[in-house]
């Protein structure tokens, strides 16, 4: 819903002026913050265009289907995504198995055009469709005392050829602090370009946290657990020196093996353009407050 979050990249950046004006009118009608948000968009945001469907769905990381960038597009078709349910448990009022279609009937799906920055220093701009994670957590009823949210991807050796290799300690696990999970920028993506999200991108629903490195955006989620302790996460378990729990995009804190100061913008031609990486991936204004007083080089 527009009153909660409007300060995003929009198709206004790429569509004809008539559509742009139309959108502005809609936003103005909805809430004052709409226009304020629009006015605050930086020049860098104005200049961005979403990547193509082909870019977004053919260059993937989804290690359950292999570690090459083209493996997920080749092999993820074997993942059975219907029916699908998500177990929500831990510190919630209504624990249980939530059917994906039932959840969708309760959620407001909207478009969010976000920058997406992988820890490997490549980036895209993706027009996601999805709903705010906060709405799903509120549906389950977050109990007092919950401080973290843990997520798990499906683990299905029969459908996922990559899990026979011990690249990670399967199932793929991720986690957020509760305030990060409840932030209006944090979404569960269920689509791209208005179409259901392809399997290689994490069908039927995956997390998107635009100010964090892409590995936080866990795919094909089957379990969400609210707890009072920081949950273990796959990449940190695999290599705690290189991957921290927070993993906020930060050009000033390098990966031990490469610089994070710049990134390759995929889709910008054969020779992908290298551009400076932005603090919190360009969402500093919205999320810096979550980390006030924290040493971001220690809590990387
Ligand atoms: N989720 C699962 N279950 N398995 C994975 O290997 N890779 C992560 C993240 N989510 C991954 C995952 C990484 S490293 C990135 S950069 C993004 O997914 C890639 O998302 P994309 O393929 O949609 O661009």
mmCIF file of C-alpha atoms and ligand atoms in Angstrom:
data_model
loop_
_atom_site.group_PDB
_atom_site.id
_atom_site.type_symbol
_atom_site.label_atom_id
_atom_site.label_comp_id
_atom_site.label_asym_id
_atom_site.label_seq_id
_atom_site.Cartn_x
_atom_site.Cartn_y
_atom_site.Cartn_z
ATOM 1 C CA UNK A 1 0.000 0.000 0.000
ATOM 2 C CA UNK A 2 1.405 3.300 -1.113
ATOM 3 C CA UNK A 3 1.059 5.102 2.197
ATOM 4 C CA UNK A 4 3.602 2.798 3.769
ATOM 5 C CA UNK A 5 6.320 2.890 1.149
ATOM 6 C CA UNK A 6 6.594 5.084 -1.907
ATOM 7 C CA UNK A 7 10.234 6.063 -2.078
ATOM 8 C CA UNK A 8 11.199 3.384 -4.605
ATOM 9 C CA UNK A 9 12.451 3.269 -8.148
ATOM 10 C CA UNK A 10 9.421 3.230 -10.404
ATOM 11 C CA UNK A 11 8.535 2.610 -14.011
ATOM 12 C CA UNK A 12 8.465 6.399 -14.185
ATOM 13 C CA UNK A 13 12.171 5.960 -14.775
ATOM 14 C CA UNK A 14 11.592 4.062 -17.968
ATOM 15 C CA UNK A 15 8.020 4.567 -19.171
ATOM 16 C CA UNK A 16 6.599 7.387 -21.249
ATOM 17 C CA UNK A 17 5.731 10.639 -19.604
ATOM 18 C CA UNK A 18 1.967 10.066 -19.736
ATOM 19 C CA UNK A 19 2.272 6.955 -17.583
ATOM 20 C CA UNK A 20 4.610 8.816 -15.257
ATOM 21 C CA UNK A 21 2.134 11.652 -14.722
ATOM 22 C CA UNK A 22 -0.665 9.177 -14.194
ATOM 23 C CA UNK A 23 1.315 7.458 -11.469
ATOM 24 C CA UNK A 24 2.114 10.760 -9.802
ATOM 25 C CA UNK A 25 -1.559 11.616 -9.678
ATOM 26 C CA UNK A 26 -2.374 8.265 -8.125
ATOM 27 C CA UNK A 27 0.306 8.763 -5.527
ATOM 28 C CA UNK A 28 -0.743 12.325 -4.788
ATOM 29 C CA UNK A 29 -4.257 11.115 -4.237
ATOM 30 C CA UNK A 30 -3.142 8.444 -1.836
ATOM 31 C CA UNK A 31 -0.904 10.322 0.529
ATOM 32 C CA UNK A 32 1.197 13.409 0.953
ATOM 33 C CA UNK A 33 4.286 11.319 1.495
ATOM 34 C CA UNK A 34 3.941 10.073 -2.065
ATOM 35 C CA UNK A 35 5.110 13.284 -3.636
ATOM 36 C CA UNK A 36 7.621 13.973 -0.894
ATOM 37 C CA UNK A 37 9.128 10.551 -1.500
ATOM 38 C CA UNK A 38 9.250 11.171 -5.214
ATOM 39 C CA UNK A 39 10.992 14.492 -4.732
ATOM 40 C CA UNK A 40 13.607 12.868 -2.529
ATOM 41 C CA UNK A 41 14.679 10.325 -5.105
ATOM 42 C CA UNK A 42 18.313 10.824 -5.905
ATOM 43 C CA UNK A 43 19.726 11.328 -9.365
ATOM 44 C CA UNK A 44 21.325 7.899 -9.160
ATOM 45 C CA UNK A 45 17.901 6.345 -8.697
ATOM 46 C CA UNK A 46 16.403 8.358 -11.520
ATOM 47 C CA UNK A 47 19.036 7.029 -13.894
ATOM 48 C CA UNK A 48 18.382 3.343 -13.168
ATOM 49 C CA UNK A 49 16.352 1.033 -15.337
ATOM 50 C CA UNK A 50 15.183 -2.472 -14.455
ATOM 51 C CA UNK A 51 17.188 -5.283 -15.993
ATOM 52 C CA UNK A 52 15.509 -7.415 -18.626
ATOM 53 C CA UNK A 53 13.527 -10.567 -17.837
ATOM 54 C CA UNK A 54 16.343 -12.523 -19.520
ATOM 55 C CA UNK A 55 19.066 -10.959 -17.329
ATOM 56 C CA UNK A 56 17.112 -11.627 -14.145
ATOM 57 C CA UNK A 57 16.115 -15.218 -14.927
ATOM 58 C CA UNK A 58 19.256 -16.586 -16.584
ATOM 59 C CA UNK A 59 22.075 -15.436 -14.271
ATOM 60 C CA UNK A 60 21.225 -16.871 -10.858
ATOM 61 C CA UNK A 61 22.573 -18.132 -7.582
ATOM 62 C CA UNK A 62 20.527 -21.067 -6.299
ATOM 63 C CA UNK A 63 23.059 -23.633 -5.140
ATOM 64 C CA UNK A 64 20.448 -26.330 -4.555
ATOM 65 C CA UNK A 65 20.473 -26.574 -8.373
ATOM 66 C CA UNK A 66 24.197 -26.168 -8.935
ATOM 67 C CA UNK A 67 26.855 -23.539 -8.446
ATOM 68 C CA UNK A 68 27.151 -22.209 -12.014
ATOM 69 C CA UNK A 69 25.165 -19.088 -12.851
ATOM 70 C CA UNK A 70 23.249 -20.919 -15.596
ATOM 71 C CA UNK A 71 22.504 -24.073 -13.540
ATOM 72 C CA UNK A 72 19.299 -22.803 -11.840
ATOM 73 C CA UNK A 73 17.682 -21.817 -15.165
ATOM 74 C CA UNK A 74 18.570 -25.278 -16.534
ATOM 75 C CA UNK A 75 17.604 -27.443 -13.583
ATOM 76 C CA UNK A 76 15.117 -25.669 -11.293
ATOM 77 C CA UNK A 77 12.143 -26.801 -13.393
ATOM 78 C CA UNK A 78 12.146 -30.027 -11.327
ATOM 79 C CA UNK A 79 11.094 -28.162 -8.178
ATOM 80 C CA UNK A 80 7.449 -28.890 -7.391
ATOM 81 C CA UNK A 81 5.912 -25.616 -6.220
ATOM 82 C CA UNK A 82 2.237 -26.596 -6.146
ATOM 83 C CA UNK A 83 0.938 -27.221 -3.581
ATOM 84 C CA UNK A 84 3.203 -25.172 -1.316
ATOM 85 C CA UNK A 85 2.950 -24.385 2.354
ATOM 86 C CA UNK A 86 5.018 -22.391 4.797
ATOM 87 C CA UNK A 87 5.380 -23.551 8.371
ATOM 88 C CA UNK A 88 5.327 -20.578 10.734
ATOM 89 C CA UNK A 89 6.374 -21.468 14.252
ATOM 90 C CA UNK A 90 8.190 -20.335 17.369
ATOM 91 C CA UNK A 91 7.063 -17.174 19.156
ATOM 92 C CA UNK A 92 3.807 -16.608 17.260
ATOM 93 C CA UNK A 93 0.151 -16.655 18.333
ATOM 94 C CA UNK A 94 -0.973 -18.836 15.439
ATOM 95 C CA UNK A 95 1.707 -21.409 14.609
ATOM 96 C CA UNK A 96 0.983 -23.854 11.809
ATOM 97 C CA UNK A 97 1.241 -24.752 8.146
ATOM 98 C CA UNK A 98 0.106 -21.842 5.997
ATOM 99 C CA UNK A 99 -1.023 -22.740 2.478
ATOM 100 C CA UNK A 100 0.616 -20.451 -0.083
ATOM 101 C CA UNK A 101 -2.652 -19.681 -1.908
ATOM 102 C CA UNK A 102 -4.433 -18.903 1.373
ATOM 103 C CA UNK A 103 -1.627 -16.510 2.308
ATOM 104 C CA UNK A 104 -1.842 -14.811 -1.088
ATOM 105 C CA UNK A 105 -5.567 -14.222 -0.670
ATOM 106 C CA UNK A 106 -4.793 -12.192 2.477
ATOM 107 C CA UNK A 107 -1.878 -10.149 1.116
ATOM 108 C CA UNK A 108 -1.635 -6.926 -0.865
ATOM 109 C CA UNK A 109 0.739 -7.566 -3.743
ATOM 110 C CA UNK A 110 2.500 -4.519 -5.149
ATOM 111 C CA UNK A 111 5.447 -3.751 -7.384
ATOM 112 C CA UNK A 112 8.805 -2.802 -5.878
ATOM 113 C CA UNK A 113 11.652 -1.838 -8.187
ATOM 114 C CA UNK A 114 14.758 -2.441 -6.108
ATOM 115 C CA UNK A 115 18.468 -2.503 -6.597
ATOM 116 C CA UNK A 116 19.825 -6.009 -6.007
ATOM 117 C CA UNK A 117 23.499 -6.251 -5.011
ATOM 118 C CA UNK A 118 25.188 -9.638 -4.676
ATOM 119 C CA UNK A 119 28.089 -10.056 -2.246
ATOM 120 C CA UNK A 120 30.091 -11.177 -5.311
ATOM 121 C CA UNK A 121 30.003 -7.512 -6.470
ATOM 122 C CA UNK A 122 27.523 -7.720 -9.340
ATOM 123 C CA UNK A 123 24.173 -5.980 -9.345
ATOM 124 C CA UNK A 124 20.857 -5.696 -11.156
ATOM 125 C CA UNK A 125 17.655 -3.696 -10.802
ATOM 126 C CA UNK A 126 14.643 -5.964 -10.394
ATOM 127 C CA UNK A 127 10.933 -5.113 -10.682
ATOM 128 C CA UNK A 128 9.619 -7.465 -7.984
ATOM 129 C CA UNK A 129 6.007 -8.126 -7.145
ATOM 130 C CA UNK A 130 5.352 -9.093 -3.587
ATOM 131 C CA UNK A 131 3.947 -8.234 -0.187
ATOM 132 C CA UNK A 132 5.493 -6.838 2.941
ATOM 133 C CA UNK A 133 6.906 -9.525 5.203
ATOM 134 C CA UNK A 134 5.436 -7.574 8.147
ATOM 135 C CA UNK A 135 1.926 -8.381 6.872
ATOM 136 C CA UNK A 136 2.644 -12.121 6.919
ATOM 137 C CA UNK A 137 4.246 -11.958 10.371
ATOM 138 C CA UNK A 138 1.267 -10.001 11.658
ATOM 139 C CA UNK A 139 -1.051 -12.645 10.229
ATOM 140 C CA UNK A 140 0.717 -15.226 12.383
ATOM 141 C CA UNK A 141 0.827 -12.819 15.354
ATOM 142 C CA UNK A 142 4.322 -12.000 16.610
ATOM 143 C CA UNK A 143 4.613 -12.607 20.337
ATOM 144 C CA UNK A 144 6.352 -10.349 22.783
ATOM 145 C CA UNK A 145 9.871 -11.594 23.320
ATOM 146 C CA UNK A 146 10.479 -12.418 19.650
ATOM 147 C CA UNK A 147 13.666 -10.716 18.479
ATOM 148 C CA UNK A 148 14.709 -12.627 15.347
ATOM 149 C CA UNK A 149 13.145 -14.308 12.344
ATOM 150 C CA UNK A 150 14.696 -17.453 10.860
ATOM 151 C CA UNK A 151 13.943 -18.734 7.340
ATOM 152 C CA UNK A 152 14.496 -22.097 5.661
ATOM 153 C CA UNK A 153 14.466 -23.142 2.010
ATOM 154 C CA UNK A 154 12.944 -26.465 0.946
ATOM 155 C CA UNK A 155 15.374 -29.397 1.109
ATOM 156 C CA UNK A 156 14.368 -31.942 -1.535
ATOM 157 C CA UNK A 157 17.139 -34.218 -2.775
ATOM 158 C CA UNK A 158 14.796 -35.739 -5.388
ATOM 159 C CA UNK A 159 14.064 -32.355 -6.917
ATOM 160 C CA UNK A 160 17.296 -30.490 -6.179
ATOM 161 C CA UNK A 161 20.360 -32.014 -7.864
ATOM 162 C CA UNK A 162 22.745 -29.604 -6.110
ATOM 163 C CA UNK A 163 22.050 -30.726 -2.539
ATOM 164 C CA UNK A 164 24.030 -33.939 -3.080
ATOM 165 C CA UNK A 165 27.137 -31.724 -2.841
ATOM 166 C CA UNK A 166 28.103 -30.428 0.603
ATOM 167 C CA UNK A 167 28.601 -26.859 -0.636
ATOM 168 C CA UNK A 168 26.489 -25.656 2.270
ATOM 169 C CA UNK A 169 24.954 -27.322 5.298
ATOM 170 C CA UNK A 170 21.449 -27.799 3.820
ATOM 171 C CA UNK A 171 18.739 -26.642 4.120
ATOM 172 C CA UNK A 172 19.715 -23.094 3.124
ATOM 173 C CA UNK A 173 19.036 -20.946 6.182
ATOM 174 C CA UNK A 174 18.797 -17.212 6.686
ATOM 175 C CA UNK A 175 17.748 -14.793 9.386
ATOM 176 C CA UNK A 176 16.891 -11.208 10.181
ATOM 177 C CA UNK A 177 16.500 -9.178 13.313
ATOM 178 C CA UNK A 178 12.771 -8.637 13.956
ATOM 179 C CA UNK A 179 12.973 -4.885 13.260
ATOM 180 C CA UNK A 180 14.664 -5.587 9.905
ATOM 181 C CA UNK A 181 11.984 -8.147 9.083
ATOM 182 C CA UNK A 182 9.200 -5.683 9.962
ATOM 183 C CA UNK A 183 10.736 -2.833 7.945
ATOM 184 C CA UNK A 184 8.425 -1.756 5.094
ATOM 185 C CA UNK A 185 11.212 -2.253 2.519
ATOM 186 C CA UNK A 186 11.437 -5.972 3.371
ATOM 187 C CA UNK A 187 9.226 -8.018 1.090
ATOM 188 C CA UNK A 188 8.318 -11.546 0.182
ATOM 189 C CA UNK A 189 8.598 -11.589 -3.595
ATOM 190 C CA UNK A 190 6.122 -13.730 -5.517
ATOM 191 C CA UNK A 191 6.614 -12.246 -8.971
ATOM 192 C CA UNK A 192 8.901 -10.421 -11.396
ATOM 193 C CA UNK A 193 7.606 -8.116 -14.127
ATOM 194 C CA UNK A 194 4.046 -9.015 -13.096
ATOM 195 C CA UNK A 195 4.539 -12.732 -13.762
ATOM 196 C CA UNK A 196 4.818 -15.463 -11.110
ATOM 197 C CA UNK A 197 8.397 -15.681 -9.900
ATOM 198 C CA UNK A 198 10.336 -18.287 -11.928
ATOM 199 C CA UNK A 199 11.673 -21.329 -10.106
ATOM 200 C CA UNK A 200 15.308 -20.298 -10.617
ATOM 201 C CA UNK A 201 14.507 -17.044 -8.782
ATOM 202 C CA UNK A 202 12.925 -18.799 -5.798
ATOM 203 C CA UNK A 203 9.321 -19.744 -6.575
ATOM 204 C CA UNK A 204 6.812 -19.559 -5.135
ATOM 205 C CA UNK A 205 8.068 -17.037 -2.590
ATOM 206 C CA UNK A 206 11.454 -15.662 -1.576
ATOM 207 C CA UNK A 207 12.712 -12.947 0.693
ATOM 208 C CA UNK A 208 14.002 -9.618 -0.673
ATOM 209 C CA UNK A 209 15.884 -7.255 1.646
ATOM 210 C CA UNK A 210 17.184 -4.584 -0.740
ATOM 211 C CA UNK A 211 19.785 -3.003 1.555
ATOM 212 C CA UNK A 212 21.519 -6.338 2.250
ATOM 213 C CA UNK A 213 23.708 -8.544 0.080
ATOM 214 C CA UNK A 214 21.701 -10.857 -2.148
ATOM 215 C CA UNK A 215 22.448 -14.041 -0.202
ATOM 216 C CA UNK A 216 20.107 -12.812 2.552
ATOM 217 C CA UNK A 217 17.283 -13.078 -0.001
ATOM 218 C CA UNK A 218 16.528 -16.736 0.671
ATOM 219 C CA UNK A 219 14.526 -18.592 -1.963
ATOM 220 C CA UNK A 220 11.597 -21.050 -1.976
ATOM 221 C CA UNK A 221 10.836 -20.604 1.726
ATOM 222 C CA UNK A 222 9.124 -23.456 3.614
ATOM 223 C CA UNK A 223 9.639 -22.359 7.199
ATOM 224 C CA UNK A 224 9.669 -19.129 9.194
ATOM 225 C CA UNK A 225 10.521 -19.273 12.895
ATOM 226 C CA UNK A 226 10.257 -16.410 15.368
ATOM 227 C CA UNK A 227 12.735 -16.643 18.211
ATOM 228 C CA UNK A 228 14.545 -14.714 20.904
ATOM 229 C CA UNK A 229 18.044 -15.771 19.809
ATOM 230 C CA UNK A 230 20.047 -14.982 16.659
ATOM 231 C CA UNK A 231 19.517 -17.916 14.301
ATOM 232 C CA UNK A 232 22.394 -19.674 12.499
ATOM 233 C CA UNK A 233 22.600 -18.756 8.790
ATOM 234 C CA UNK A 234 24.095 -20.896 6.033
ATOM 235 C CA UNK A 235 26.848 -18.645 4.688
ATOM 236 C CA UNK A 236 28.013 -17.633 8.142
ATOM 237 C CA UNK A 237 28.133 -21.294 9.189
ATOM 238 C CA UNK A 238 30.146 -22.086 6.067
ATOM 239 C CA UNK A 239 32.619 -19.228 6.489
ATOM 240 C CA UNK A 240 32.168 -16.930 9.511
ATOM 241 C CA UNK A 241 35.209 -14.834 8.579
ATOM 242 C CA UNK A 242 33.723 -13.869 5.217
ATOM 243 C CA UNK A 243 29.959 -13.715 5.819
ATOM 244 C CA UNK A 244 28.327 -12.050 8.808
ATOM 245 C CA UNK A 245 24.785 -12.153 10.104
ATOM 246 C CA UNK A 246 23.995 -8.578 9.061
ATOM 247 C CA UNK A 247 25.520 -8.464 5.570
ATOM 248 C CA UNK A 248 24.383 -4.915 4.925
ATOM 249 C CA UNK A 249 25.689 -3.571 1.630
ATOM 250 C CA UNK A 250 28.646 -1.417 2.643
ATOM 251 C CA UNK A 251 31.254 -0.010 0.251
ATOM 252 C CA UNK A 252 33.565 0.716 3.203
ATOM 253 C CA UNK A 253 33.807 -2.849 4.514
ATOM 254 C CA UNK A 254 35.556 -5.120 2.040
ATOM 255 C CA UNK A 255 35.050 -8.842 1.692
ATOM 256 C CA UNK A 256 38.303 -10.473 2.874
ATOM 257 C CA UNK A 257 38.997 -11.534 -0.737
ATOM 258 C CA UNK A 258 37.717 -8.577 -2.775
ATOM 259 C CA UNK A 259 36.713 -4.940 -2.585
ATOM 260 C CA UNK A 260 33.067 -4.007 -2.038
ATOM 261 C CA UNK A 261 33.623 -0.386 -3.098
ATOM 262 C CA UNK A 262 32.189 -0.927 -6.579
ATOM 263 C CA UNK A 263 30.018 -3.356 -8.504
ATOM 264 C CA UNK A 264 29.454 -4.684 -12.034
ATOM 265 C CA UNK A 265 26.059 -3.597 -13.336
ATOM 266 C CA UNK A 266 24.786 -6.615 -15.232
ATOM 267 C CA UNK A 267 22.939 -6.103 -18.467
ATOM 268 C CA UNK A 268 24.826 -2.967 -19.376
ATOM 269 C CA UNK A 269 26.287 -4.674 -22.429
ATOM 270 C CA UNK A 270 29.030 -7.180 -22.954
ATOM 271 C CA UNK A 271 31.372 -5.182 -20.760
ATOM 272 C CA UNK A 272 29.222 -4.652 -17.683
ATOM 273 C CA UNK A 273 29.674 -1.150 -16.321
ATOM 274 C CA UNK A 274 31.475 -0.783 -12.989
ATOM 275 C CA UNK A 275 29.819 1.750 -10.699
ATOM 276 C CA UNK A 276 30.441 2.809 -7.090
ATOM 277 C CA UNK A 277 28.509 0.784 -4.521
ATOM 278 C CA UNK A 278 26.129 2.836 -2.383
ATOM 279 C CA UNK A 279 25.900 2.627 1.413
ATOM 280 C CA UNK A 280 23.041 0.283 2.314
ATOM 281 C CA UNK A 281 22.693 -0.205 -1.454
ATOM 282 C CA UNK A 282 21.141 3.257 -1.794
ATOM 283 C CA UNK A 283 18.583 2.804 0.994
ATOM 284 C CA UNK A 284 20.609 4.566 3.689
ATOM 285 C CA UNK A 285 17.986 7.202 4.366
ATOM 286 C CA UNK A 286 15.399 4.517 5.115
ATOM 287 C CA UNK A 287 17.427 1.988 7.104
ATOM 288 C CA UNK A 288 20.521 3.605 8.666
ATOM 289 C CA UNK A 289 18.502 4.207 11.840
ATOM 290 C CA UNK A 290 18.212 0.471 12.419
ATOM 291 C CA UNK A 291 21.964 0.315 13.042
ATOM 292 C CA UNK A 292 22.556 3.475 15.050
ATOM 293 C CA UNK A 293 25.442 3.090 17.464
ATOM 294 C CA UNK A 294 26.586 -0.205 15.928
ATOM 295 C CA UNK A 295 30.110 -0.697 14.598
ATOM 296 C CA UNK A 296 29.309 -1.834 11.061
ATOM 297 C CA UNK A 297 32.792 -3.202 10.450
ATOM 298 C CA UNK A 298 32.419 -5.532 13.436
ATOM 299 C CA UNK A 299 28.745 -6.324 12.778
ATOM 300 C CA UNK A 300 29.344 -7.000 9.075
HETATM 301 N N1 LIG B 1 18.517 -19.065 -1.646
HETATM 302 C C1 LIG B 1 18.757 -20.388 -1.680
HETATM 303 N N2 LIG B 1 17.857 -21.223 -1.135
HETATM 304 N N3 LIG B 1 19.887 -20.910 -2.238
HETATM 305 C C2 LIG B 1 20.849 -20.102 -2.784
HETATM 306 O O1 LIG B 1 21.878 -20.607 -3.272
HETATM 307 N N4 LIG B 1 21.572 -17.801 -3.259
HETATM 308 C C3 LIG B 1 21.528 -16.438 -2.714
HETATM 309 C C4 LIG B 1 20.098 -15.884 -2.704
HETATM 310 N N5 LIG B 1 19.172 -16.857 -2.177
HETATM 311 C C5 LIG B 1 20.633 -18.685 -2.760
HETATM 312 C C6 LIG B 1 19.431 -18.200 -2.196
HETATM 313 C C7 LIG B 1 22.403 -15.535 -3.445
HETATM 314 S S1 LIG B 1 24.086 -15.716 -3.188
HETATM 315 C C8 LIG B 1 21.925 -14.542 -4.246
HETATM 316 S S2 LIG B 1 22.967 -13.351 -4.910
HETATM 317 C C9 LIG B 1 20.494 -14.488 -4.598
HETATM 318 O O2 LIG B 1 19.739 -15.536 -4.039
HETATM 319 C C10 LIG B 1 20.365 -14.533 -6.109
HETATM 320 O O3 LIG B 1 19.019 -14.277 -6.474
HETATM 321 P P1 LIG B 1 18.644 -14.310 -8.005
HETATM 322 O O4 LIG B 1 19.140 -15.597 -8.574
HETATM 323 O O5 LIG B 1 17.145 -14.180 -8.044
HETATM 324 O O6 LIG B 1 19.324 -13.118 -8.640
#
